[in-house]
Every structure is written in structure tokens, then in C-alpha cells.
Amino acid sequence: MEREPMRVREGYLVKKGSMFNTWKPMWVVLLEDGIEFYKRKADNSPKGMIPLKGSSIHSPCQDFGKRMFVFKLTVAKQQDHFFQAAYLEERDAWVRDIKKAIHHIDGGQRFARKSTRKSIRLPETINLSALYLSMKDPEKGIKELKLEKDKRVFNHCFTGTCVIDWLVSSSSVRNRREGLLLASSLLSEGYLQPAGDTSKSAAEGLSDTPFLDLSDAYYYFPDSGFFCEGYSSDDDVVLKEEFRGTIVKQGCLLKQGHRRKNWKVRKFVLRDDPAYLHYYDPAGGEEPLGAIHLRGCVVTAVEDMPDTKKHDDDNILFEIITANEIHYYLQAASSTERTEWIKAIQSVARTGK
């Protein structure tokens, strides 16, 4: 049986259209021999495929002055493809892996990564939706618990070890390594959610695997009613807070209006679950003026505004493109602050709901 190409890297990038000067977010998958791009992460069929054999990559690409962190991929037939990353480190990581893939293809070698992760082929009969229902079965499924860690109480959750134990004992997988891959698939498709810093860090790519087979890595079902209670160090009072409302970052930014294209100062509050960026009148008021849904969005730095007057000469701008292709333009107070906002929004867009 012919071996399936290994997935080297995947994530959202902004891709330029091949015929028109339009830039749209795409879920991009780098394989050993090519690049597939999808309209959405959940799509089964790619919108296109770019072969890497005989290709060359150019970075940085200065063909588009208003767009930062762009790289160009020129295929063997001399057709150019342009991609935009959110920040410098992300662009360089994509370029590095693509260069490595091209080098191995041209040299007739297999792509290999320095990683403890190995490819495990799951049985094709596994249905994640049906498996999720079995995991939630009140009698035979995974038991939801009340767990405490770092002076916080996590309600209606379970550990990563419990998930792998259940997968093995229910004969859903053949061993723990295969269970780890299956649990990672459940996590990436939203059937499981990370709870707490340990599991969230892994889900954000800071570990060898997105899912952790550990007793101190907590997870929960998205429709379980999960919440976290955090203890105040000042008065030792339990502050009950919906976990879905945790504030990741907040501060004032300039926002461009969609109709009049004018700029106004707004207070922004970034929450991790649900994944929304709410904005308020900085002068006061508890009700938000609006919200930007971040699940599946792409955020990138830009040097200038298309077809509009610049707000000032600093040009510390960034753009959020939502999953339904609504564009929001924001301006930070400094380049450092812009980078912090971009990374925070990226993290929430990947792990929030």
C-alpha cells in the first residue's frame, strides 16, 4: 500500500487569489510533496493543491508594499503563489519547512522532522461524532469530575490520562500511542476542549503533541456546563467565573468604522471562550458596542490602509479577517503592542469556541 504524504505543518494563512488581487484566509496544509489549501479547516476537499517538485520560495517578498510577512512560492511552471503570515516568526517557520520539503523532493529523499511524534495510521472505521457520543454516555462514558489545581477548582472536567484510559479500555484504539493521536483529533475538531494552563499550552503547539496523556492536564466536553472557580489570594474568597469568559488581553486600540471609514478609540476585551473580541466606549458603559468572532479568523500586520486615508504616520496597523470574510482594521500604540495583540488573538482563534 502506498504511504500517505506526511503533514509537515498546517494553519491559517492569507492567500492571494490567482486571477484577482484579493486576499482571503485559507487553511493551509504543507505535505511532503505539496501544499493543499482549504476554505475552512473542517472541509474535506481542498480548493487547490500546489506541487513542490521543482518549486522555489522567496522570502521576504516585497511585491506588495502594504502587506507584511509575505512569502512567494514559484512552481515549476513559473506560476507564483503568495501567502501572508501573521508575524515574522510564523512566516519564517513556514518558509523553513517548505524549503526543507523542496530540498528533500529534489534530492529524492523523504522528509523527516526532529520530533518525538510519529505517524500512526488510525482505522478508517473510526467515526469521531459517534465516538464523542459514546464518551459522553452517562453509564459507560468518561466520568466528569471536580478537580483542583493551582488554587482553582475545575468543574465537570476530566484528565488527559482518563481519556486515553477510556479509549484503550473501550477498544477504540489498540494502544496509548494510537489513543494520543485519536484524542488529538478529537481536540482539533472541537469534541474536546482544554481546561487550565497545561492543556491549553499543548493545544497551542507548545508541546510535542496537542493532547497530553497526563493526570494534571484537564479537558472538558464543550456542552458540559464546565466552569472554573478561582481562589482570590487577597481574601481567600471563591470567585465563581464562567471559564468561557476568561479575559486574555484588554486595552485601547483605534478601530476603523465600516461605513464612514473614520477612526475611533475603543476599549477592546479579548476572551478565550467563546472566542470574541468585544469593543466598548472607553468613556464608560457596561454593554459592548460590538464584537468580532475570532474562531477561524486570520490576523496579520499591515503597513497601510487600502483605498483610505491613513490615520497617522505611525502605520502600526493590523487586520482581522473573520471566517465569513469580514475585514476589521485596528491600530495599536506601538509595534510591540501590535505583535502582542496579534499573538493573543491567534491563540484564542485556535483554541476558543
Short mmCIF file of C-alpha atoms in Angstrom, two decimals:
data_model
loop_
_atom_site.label_atom_id
_atom_site.label_comp_id
_atom_site.label_asym_id
_atom_site.label_seq_id
_atom_site.Cartn_x
_atom_site.Cartn_y
_atom_site.Cartn_z
CA MET A 1 0.00 0.00 0.00
CA GLU A 2 1.30 3.43 -0.93
CA ARG A 3 2.22 5.57 2.07
CA GLU A 4 0.17 8.74 2.55
CA PRO A 5 2.19 12.01 2.49
CA MET A 6 3.04 13.25 5.98
CA ARG A 7 1.54 16.52 7.18
CA VAL A 8 4.52 18.72 7.97
CA ARG A 9 2.75 21.93 9.03
CA GLU A 10 -0.77 23.36 8.91
CA GLY A 11 -2.55 26.54 9.91
CA TYR A 12 -4.35 29.61 8.65
CA LEU A 13 -2.56 31.90 6.20
CA VAL A 14 -3.86 34.67 3.96
CA LYS A 15 -3.53 33.67 0.29
CA LYS A 16 -3.68 35.92 -2.76
CA GLY A 17 -6.11 34.91 -5.48
CA SER A 18 -4.51 33.60 -8.67
CA MET A 19 -6.61 35.79 -11.00
CA PHE A 20 -7.67 38.82 -8.96
CA ASN A 21 -5.86 40.91 -6.36
CA THR A 22 -7.96 39.52 -3.50
CA TRP A 23 -6.53 38.12 -0.28
CA LYS A 24 -8.52 35.52 1.64
CA PRO A 25 -7.83 33.37 4.70
CA MET A 26 -7.19 29.72 3.89
CA TRP A 27 -6.43 26.65 5.96
CA VAL A 28 -3.05 25.65 4.51
CA VAL A 29 -1.54 22.17 4.84
CA LEU A 30 2.10 21.55 3.95
CA LEU A 31 2.65 17.96 2.86
CA GLU A 32 5.93 16.29 1.95
CA ASP A 33 5.29 16.82 -1.76
CA GLY A 34 2.91 19.77 -2.00
CA ILE A 35 0.70 22.38 -0.37
CA GLU A 36 -3.07 21.95 -0.05
CA PHE A 37 -5.32 24.87 0.83
CA TYR A 38 -8.89 24.72 2.12
CA LYS A 39 -11.55 27.39 2.56
CA ARG A 40 -12.16 26.14 6.10
CA LYS A 41 -10.28 23.84 8.44
CA ALA A 42 -13.21 21.40 8.63
CA ASP A 43 -13.50 20.98 4.82
CA ASN A 44 -12.73 17.52 3.46
CA SER A 45 -11.73 18.58 -0.06
CA PRO A 46 -9.05 21.21 -0.78
CA LYS A 47 -9.72 24.17 -3.06
CA GLY A 48 -6.36 23.61 -4.66
CA MET A 49 -3.00 21.87 -4.50
CA ILE A 50 0.45 23.29 -5.26
CA PRO A 51 3.14 20.71 -6.17
CA LEU A 52 6.54 21.43 -4.65
CA LYS A 53 8.77 19.49 -7.03
CA GLY A 54 10.89 21.98 -8.96
CA SER A 55 9.49 24.92 -6.98
CA SER A 56 11.37 27.79 -5.38
CA ILE A 57 10.45 30.01 -2.42
CA HIS A 58 11.26 33.69 -1.91
CA SER A 59 11.17 35.47 1.45
CA PRO A 60 10.83 38.24 2.28
CA CYS A 61 8.61 39.12 -0.66
CA GLN A 62 8.30 42.85 -1.31
CA ASP A 63 5.85 42.64 -4.23
CA PHE A 64 3.03 44.06 -2.09
CA GLY A 65 4.20 47.09 -0.15
CA LYS A 66 1.12 47.34 2.05
CA ARG A 67 1.32 43.73 3.24
CA MET A 68 3.92 42.46 5.67
CA PHE A 69 5.30 38.94 6.23
CA VAL A 70 4.52 37.74 2.70
CA PHE A 71 6.39 34.89 1.01
CA LYS A 72 6.23 33.80 -2.63
CA LEU A 73 6.21 30.25 -3.95
CA THR A 74 7.08 29.84 -7.64
CA VAL A 75 6.21 26.43 -9.07
CA ALA A 76 7.96 24.61 -11.91
CA LYS A 77 5.55 26.10 -14.49
CA GLN A 78 6.61 29.62 -13.35
CA GLN A 79 3.29 30.38 -11.67
CA ASP A 80 3.54 32.46 -8.49
CA HIS A 81 1.59 31.86 -5.29
CA PHE A 82 1.61 34.43 -2.48
CA PHE A 83 0.96 33.75 1.21
CA GLN A 84 0.88 36.12 4.18
CA ALA A 85 1.65 35.09 7.75
CA ALA A 86 0.58 36.92 10.90
CA TYR A 87 4.05 37.77 12.18
CA LEU A 88 7.73 37.30 11.39
CA GLU A 89 8.38 34.09 13.34
CA GLU A 90 5.37 32.38 11.78
CA ARG A 91 6.44 33.33 8.25
CA ASP A 92 9.98 32.11 8.85
CA ALA A 93 8.72 28.78 10.22
CA TRP A 94 6.60 28.17 7.10
CA VAL A 95 9.45 29.18 4.79
CA ARG A 96 11.92 26.94 6.63
CA ASP A 97 9.69 23.85 6.38
CA ILE A 98 8.77 24.50 2.73
CA LYS A 99 12.45 24.90 1.80
CA LYS A 100 13.23 21.64 3.58
CA ALA A 101 10.41 19.83 1.76
CA ILE A 102 11.59 21.13 -1.64
CA HIS A 103 15.17 20.13 -0.86
CA HIS A 104 14.15 16.56 0.02
CA ILE A 105 11.92 16.21 -3.04
CA ASP A 106 14.61 17.43 -5.43
CA GLY A 107 17.13 15.10 -3.74
CA GLY A 108 14.82 12.10 -3.85
CA GLN A 109 14.70 11.86 -0.05
CA ARG A 110 11.87 11.51 2.45
CA PHE A 111 11.01 14.45 4.65
CA ALA A 112 11.87 13.88 8.32
CA ARG A 113 11.32 16.20 11.27
CA LYS A 114 13.27 16.26 14.51
CA SER A 115 10.30 15.38 16.65
CA THR A 116 9.18 12.66 19.01
CA ARG A 117 5.89 12.46 17.11
CA LYS A 118 5.47 9.58 14.69
CA SER A 119 2.78 8.95 12.14
CA ILE A 120 0.19 6.40 13.29
CA ARG A 121 -2.49 5.28 10.89
CA LEU A 122 -5.89 5.06 12.58
CA PRO A 123 -8.51 2.56 11.48
CA GLU A 124 -10.69 4.10 8.77
CA THR A 125 -13.83 2.90 10.57
CA ILE A 126 -13.45 5.45 13.40
CA ASN A 127 -16.29 8.00 13.44
CA LEU A 128 -15.40 10.94 15.69
CA SER A 129 -19.02 12.06 16.11
CA ALA A 130 -20.19 8.59 17.19
CA LEU A 131 -17.14 8.21 19.43
CA TYR A 132 -17.94 11.53 21.10
CA LEU A 133 -21.46 10.33 21.97
CA SER A 134 -20.03 7.14 23.46
CA MET A 135 -17.56 9.14 25.54
CA LYS A 136 -20.47 11.16 26.95
CA ASP A 137 -22.60 8.12 27.83
CA PRO A 138 -23.74 8.58 31.48
CA GLU A 139 -23.05 4.95 32.39
CA LYS A 140 -20.21 3.75 30.15
CA GLY A 141 -18.57 7.03 29.16
CA ILE A 142 -15.89 9.23 30.72
CA LYS A 143 -16.83 10.41 34.20
CA GLU A 144 -16.90 14.18 34.68
CA LEU A 145 -15.15 15.24 37.89
CA LYS A 146 -14.48 18.21 40.13
CA LEU A 147 -10.70 18.71 40.17
CA GLU A 148 -8.47 21.24 41.92
CA LYS A 149 -5.16 22.63 40.72
CA ASP A 150 -3.17 25.81 41.43
CA LYS A 151 -5.85 27.17 43.80
CA ARG A 152 -8.53 26.74 41.13
CA VAL A 153 -11.42 24.30 41.06
CA PHE A 154 -12.40 22.86 37.67
CA ASN A 155 -15.97 21.57 37.50
CA HIS A 156 -17.33 18.97 35.01
CA CYS A 157 -13.93 18.02 33.59
CA PHE A 158 -11.55 15.05 33.35
CA THR A 159 -7.85 14.38 32.88
CA GLY A 160 -5.97 13.53 29.72
CA THR A 161 -4.99 10.19 31.27
CA CYS A 162 -8.68 9.36 31.83
CA VAL A 163 -9.39 9.97 28.13
CA ILE A 164 -6.60 7.65 26.96
CA ASP A 165 -7.58 5.03 29.56
CA TRP A 166 -11.17 5.08 28.27
CA LEU A 167 -10.14 4.86 24.61
CA VAL A 168 -7.95 1.82 25.32
CA SER A 169 -10.44 0.06 27.63
CA SER A 170 -13.32 0.58 25.16
CA SER A 171 -11.19 -0.94 22.37
CA SER A 172 -11.46 2.28 20.38
CA VAL A 173 -7.67 2.16 19.90
CA ARG A 174 -5.01 -0.52 20.12
CA ASN A 175 -2.53 1.25 22.40
CA ARG A 176 -1.86 4.54 24.18
CA ARG A 177 0.18 5.99 21.32
CA GLU A 178 -2.75 5.49 18.97
CA GLY A 179 -5.06 6.85 21.66
CA LEU A 180 -2.97 10.00 21.84
CA LEU A 181 -3.41 10.60 18.11
CA LEU A 182 -7.16 9.96 18.29
CA ALA A 183 -7.54 12.28 21.29
CA SER A 184 -5.59 14.96 19.40
CA SER A 185 -8.05 14.59 16.52
CA LEU A 186 -10.99 14.96 18.91
CA LEU A 187 -9.36 18.08 20.32
CA SER A 188 -8.66 19.67 16.92
CA GLU A 189 -12.24 19.02 15.76
CA GLY A 190 -13.72 20.62 18.89
CA TYR A 191 -15.12 17.47 20.55
CA LEU A 192 -12.78 18.11 23.50
CA GLN A 193 -11.71 21.45 24.97
CA PRO A 194 -8.57 22.22 27.04
CA ALA A 195 -9.02 23.46 30.61
CA GLY A 196 -6.15 25.03 32.50
CA ASP A 197 -2.72 26.26 31.52
CA THR A 198 -1.08 22.85 30.96
CA SER A 199 -3.55 21.52 28.40
CA LYS A 200 -4.02 24.94 26.76
CA SER A 201 -0.29 25.36 26.19
CA ALA A 202 -0.13 21.97 24.49
CA ALA A 203 -3.15 22.79 22.31
CA GLU A 204 -1.38 25.99 21.24
CA GLY A 205 1.60 23.99 19.95
CA LEU A 206 3.97 24.36 22.92
CA SER A 207 4.32 20.59 23.39
CA ASP A 208 5.23 17.60 21.23
CA THR A 209 1.55 16.66 20.96
CA PRO A 210 -1.57 18.87 21.13
CA PHE A 211 -3.20 16.43 23.58
CA LEU A 212 -1.48 15.32 26.79
CA ASP A 213 -1.72 11.88 28.39
CA LEU A 214 -1.18 13.39 31.85
CA SER A 215 -3.09 13.38 35.13
CA ASP A 216 -2.64 17.15 35.56
CA ALA A 217 -3.84 18.08 32.04
CA TYR A 218 -7.56 18.82 32.19
CA TYR A 219 -10.21 18.69 29.44
CA TYR A 220 -13.97 19.03 29.16
CA PHE A 221 -16.85 18.41 26.75
CA PRO A 222 -17.92 21.66 25.02
CA ASP A 223 -21.59 21.27 26.03
CA SER A 224 -20.98 20.02 29.58
CA GLY A 225 -21.61 23.24 31.52
CA PHE A 226 -17.95 23.38 32.58
CA PHE A 227 -16.81 26.30 34.72
CA CYS A 228 -13.83 27.21 36.86
CA GLU A 229 -13.70 28.60 40.38
CA GLY A 230 -10.62 30.64 41.18
CA TYR A 231 -9.46 31.44 44.71
CA SER A 232 -8.57 35.06 45.47
CA SER A 233 -5.16 35.36 47.14
CA ASP A 234 -6.28 38.53 48.94
CA ASP A 235 -9.38 37.47 50.85
CA ASP A 236 -9.50 33.70 50.14
CA VAL A 237 -12.98 34.08 48.69
CA VAL A 238 -14.10 31.76 45.91
CA LEU A 239 -14.81 33.82 42.79
CA LYS A 240 -17.12 31.78 40.55
CA GLU A 241 -16.49 32.72 36.93
CA GLU A 242 -17.62 31.04 33.76
CA PHE A 243 -14.44 29.62 32.21
CA ARG A 244 -15.71 30.69 28.85
CA GLY A 245 -15.39 34.31 29.98
CA THR A 246 -11.70 34.38 30.88
CA ILE A 247 -10.09 37.66 29.78
CA VAL A 248 -6.87 37.06 27.84
CA LYS A 249 -5.98 40.66 26.97
CA GLN A 250 -7.59 44.10 27.12
CA GLY A 251 -6.69 47.67 26.22
CA CYS A 252 -7.47 50.59 23.95
CA LEU A 253 -7.00 50.48 20.17
CA LEU A 254 -8.04 52.62 17.25
CA LYS A 255 -10.75 50.99 15.14
CA GLN A 256 -11.86 51.95 11.64
CA GLY A 257 -15.61 52.16 11.08
CA HIS A 258 -17.11 50.01 8.34
CA ARG A 259 -19.44 52.65 6.91
CA ARG A 260 -17.83 56.06 7.33
CA LYS A 261 -14.27 54.73 7.45
CA ASN A 262 -13.50 57.06 10.36
CA TRP A 263 -11.24 56.07 13.24
CA LYS A 264 -12.31 56.00 16.89
CA VAL A 265 -10.69 54.89 20.11
CA ARG A 266 -12.33 51.78 21.55
CA LYS A 267 -11.61 49.65 24.58
CA PHE A 268 -11.11 46.02 23.47
CA VAL A 269 -11.55 42.94 25.67
CA LEU A 270 -10.31 39.60 24.33
CA ARG A 271 -11.96 36.50 25.82
CA ASP A 272 -10.89 32.92 25.19
CA ASP A 273 -14.23 31.09 25.31
CA PRO A 274 -16.30 32.00 23.46
CA ALA A 275 -13.66 33.40 21.12
CA TYR A 276 -14.80 37.02 20.80
CA LEU A 277 -13.09 40.38 20.76
CA HIS A 278 -15.61 42.80 22.29
CA TYR A 279 -15.19 46.56 22.00
CA TYR A 280 -16.62 49.27 24.25
CA ASP A 281 -16.87 53.03 24.55
CA PRO A 282 -13.75 53.95 26.58
CA ALA A 283 -15.71 56.70 28.32
CA GLY A 284 -17.84 54.09 30.09
CA GLY A 285 -20.71 51.71 29.63
CA GLU A 286 -21.02 48.03 30.51
CA GLU A 287 -22.65 46.94 27.26
CA PRO A 288 -20.27 46.35 24.31
CA LEU A 289 -20.71 48.35 21.12
CA GLY A 290 -19.95 45.24 19.09
CA ALA A 291 -17.94 42.02 18.89
CA ILE A 292 -15.64 40.28 16.42
CA HIS A 293 -15.98 36.50 16.27
CA LEU A 294 -12.46 35.10 16.15
CA ARG A 295 -12.99 31.36 15.62
CA GLY A 296 -11.29 30.53 12.32
CA CYS A 297 -10.13 34.11 11.72
CA VAL A 298 -6.78 35.27 10.33
CA VAL A 299 -4.92 38.25 11.79
CA THR A 300 -2.00 39.96 10.06
CA ALA A 301 0.07 43.12 10.31
CA VAL A 302 -0.39 45.69 7.52
CA GLU A 303 1.65 48.76 6.64
CA ASP A 304 -1.10 50.89 5.15
CA MET A 305 -4.85 51.02 4.64
CA PRO A 306 -6.19 50.05 1.22
CA ASP A 307 -8.07 52.84 -0.55
CA THR A 308 -8.39 55.02 2.57
CA LYS A 309 -6.54 57.84 4.23
CA LYS A 310 -4.02 56.86 6.84
CA HIS A 311 -4.97 57.72 10.38
CA ASP A 312 -1.45 58.99 11.07
CA ASP A 313 2.12 58.34 10.01
CA ASP A 314 2.88 55.56 12.51
CA ASN A 315 1.18 52.82 10.46
CA ILE A 316 1.06 50.38 13.40
CA LEU A 317 -1.91 48.62 11.86
CA PHE A 318 -3.24 45.09 11.84
CA GLU A 319 -6.14 43.40 10.10
CA ILE A 320 -8.56 40.73 11.30
CA ILE A 321 -10.32 38.69 8.60
CA THR A 322 -13.16 36.63 10.08
CA ALA A 323 -14.26 33.19 8.88
CA ASN A 324 -17.07 34.83 6.88
CA GLU A 325 -14.52 37.23 5.32
CA ILE A 326 -15.38 40.47 7.16
CA HIS A 327 -12.32 42.73 7.41
CA TYR A 328 -11.54 44.79 10.54
CA TYR A 329 -8.66 47.28 10.68
CA LEU A 330 -7.15 48.24 14.04
CA GLN A 331 -4.21 50.36 15.11
CA ALA A 332 -2.02 49.80 18.16
CA ALA A 333 0.08 52.32 20.07
CA SER A 334 3.40 50.63 19.23
CA SER A 335 4.80 47.80 17.14
CA THR A 336 5.37 45.75 20.31
CA GLU A 337 1.75 46.15 21.35
CA ARG A 338 0.59 45.21 17.85
CA THR A 339 2.62 41.97 17.99
CA GLU A 340 1.17 41.16 21.44
CA TRP A 341 -2.39 41.64 20.18
CA ILE A 342 -1.76 39.55 17.06
CA LYS A 343 -0.31 36.63 19.02
CA ALA A 344 -3.08 36.78 21.64
CA ILE A 345 -5.83 36.84 19.00
CA GLN A 346 -4.16 33.99 17.10
CA SER A 347 -4.06 31.87 20.22
CA VAL A 348 -7.74 32.48 21.01
CA ALA A 349 -8.75 31.86 17.40
CA ARG A 350 -7.10 28.42 17.54
CA THR A 351 -8.30 27.25 20.95
CA GLY A 352 -11.51 29.20 21.68
CA LYS A 353 -15.03 28.40 20.57
#
